[in-house]
GROMACS .gro file of C-alpha atoms in nm:
model
   88
    1MET     CA    1   0.077   2.594  -3.718
    2PRO     CA    2   0.287   2.351  -3.944
    3SER     CA    3   0.486   2.229  -3.658
    4GLU     CA    4   0.170   2.116  -3.477
    5SER     CA    5   0.024   1.922  -3.762
    6LYS     CA    6   0.019   1.532  -3.814
    7TRP     CA    7  -0.077   1.454  -3.464
    8ILE     CA    8  -0.272   1.117  -3.482
    9TRP     CA    9  -0.405   0.975  -3.160
   10ILE     CA   10  -0.522   0.604  -3.123
   11ALA     CA   11  -0.678   0.479  -2.799
   12GLY     CA   12  -0.585   0.806  -2.607
   13ARG     CA   13  -0.239   0.773  -2.723
   14SER     CA   14   0.010   0.939  -2.992
   15ILE     CA   15   0.114   0.734  -3.270
   16GLU     CA   16   0.460   0.810  -3.166
   17ASP     CA   17   0.394   0.622  -2.838
   18TRP     CA   18   0.260   0.335  -3.006
   19LEU     CA   19   0.555   0.321  -3.272
   20ASP     CA   20   0.821   0.393  -3.012
   21ALA     CA   21   0.908   0.687  -3.236
   22SER     CA   22   1.009   1.044  -3.189
   23VAL     CA   23   0.921   1.367  -3.333
   24GLY     CA   24   1.151   1.591  -3.539
   25LYS     CA   25   1.113   1.888  -3.762
   26SER     CA   26   1.215   1.981  -4.133
   27THR     CA   27   1.180   2.285  -4.318
   28CYS     CA   28   0.827   2.290  -4.515
   29CYS     CA   29   0.720   2.336  -4.869
   30SER     CA   30   0.645   2.676  -5.010
   31ALA     CA   31   0.277   2.623  -4.908
   32CYS     CA   32   0.377   2.663  -4.553
   33GLY     CA   33   0.607   2.962  -4.614
   34GLY     CA   34   0.916   2.794  -4.507
   35ALA     CA   35   0.796   2.703  -4.159
   36GLU     CA   36   0.933   2.441  -3.963
   37CYS     CA   37   0.705   2.104  -3.992
   38ARG     CA   38   0.655   1.824  -3.792
   39THR     CA   39   0.838   1.479  -3.908
   40LEU     CA   40   0.801   1.129  -3.756
   41GLU     CA   41   1.108   0.939  -3.681
   42VAL     CA   42   1.096   0.560  -3.665
   43GLY     CA   43   1.410   0.388  -3.633
   44ARG     CA   44   1.635   0.541  -3.877
   45GLU     CA   45   1.381   0.672  -4.098
   46THR     CA   46   1.228   1.013  -4.104
   47PHE     CA   47   0.873   1.068  -4.243
   48GLU     CA   48   0.722   1.411  -4.321
   49ALA     CA   49   0.407   1.231  -4.445
   50ILE     CA   50   0.296   0.963  -4.216
   51PRO     CA   51   0.270   0.646  -4.442
   52GLU     CA   52  -0.080   0.424  -4.400
   53GLN     CA   53   0.110   0.145  -4.291
   54LEU     CA   54   0.256   0.314  -3.978
   55ILE     CA   55  -0.096   0.417  -3.897
   56LEU     CA   56  -0.187   0.054  -3.915
   57LYS     CA   57   0.076  -0.075  -3.738
   58ALA     CA   58  -0.013   0.166  -3.427
   59ALA     CA   59  -0.389   0.082  -3.458
   60LEU     CA   60  -0.311  -0.290  -3.458
   61LEU     CA   61  -0.073  -0.235  -3.153
   62ALA     CA   62  -0.349  -0.042  -2.992
   63ALA     CA   63  -0.599  -0.342  -3.046
   64ALA     CA   64  -0.365  -0.603  -2.919
   65ALA     CA   65  -0.297  -0.396  -2.607
   66SER     CA   66  -0.692  -0.341  -2.555
   67LEU     CA   67  -0.762  -0.727  -2.585
   68GLY     CA   68  -0.462  -0.816  -2.354
   69ALA     CA   69  -0.273  -0.961  -2.587
   70GLY     CA   70   0.069  -1.099  -2.459
   71GLY     CA   71   0.139  -1.398  -2.638
   72ASP     CA   72  -0.059  -1.621  -2.445
   73GLY     CA   73  -0.315  -1.746  -2.719
   74GLY     CA   74  -0.583  -1.561  -2.536
   75ALA     CA   75  -0.573  -1.735  -2.200
   76GLY     CA   76  -0.787  -1.564  -1.942
   77SER     CA   77  -1.007  -1.414  -2.187
   78GLY     CA   78  -1.290  -1.625  -2.083
   79ALA     CA   79  -1.297  -1.812  -2.424
   80GLN     CA   80  -1.390  -2.141  -2.438
   81PRO     CA   81  -1.136  -2.410  -2.607
   82PRO     CA   82  -1.269  -2.552  -2.937
   83GLY     CA   83  -1.498  -2.865  -2.856
   84CYS     CA   84  -1.610  -2.726  -2.513
   85CYS     CA   85  -1.968  -2.631  -2.428
   86SER     CA   86  -2.060  -2.348  -2.174
   87GLY     CA   87  -2.320  -2.565  -2.028
   88ALA     CA   88  -2.144  -2.868  -1.923
   0.00000   0.00000   0.00000
């Protein structure tokens, strides 16, 4: 069904969730027989085809979340500062 197309899941969450986007509808091309197709609405822009840069952005947000990136420079990750050795 065209309105169910374009679902993209990254790390168990939809692309809409990662991008704080919403789902809309538009009339599809003749290939779909004029049925309603799913669109992605990000800010004031509506996309009938999801651009690769939005997929990449969502993937990077997911990667940052999985690493616990919170703007702390990686503190708490167990990484040693440069010049330190773990055996000392």
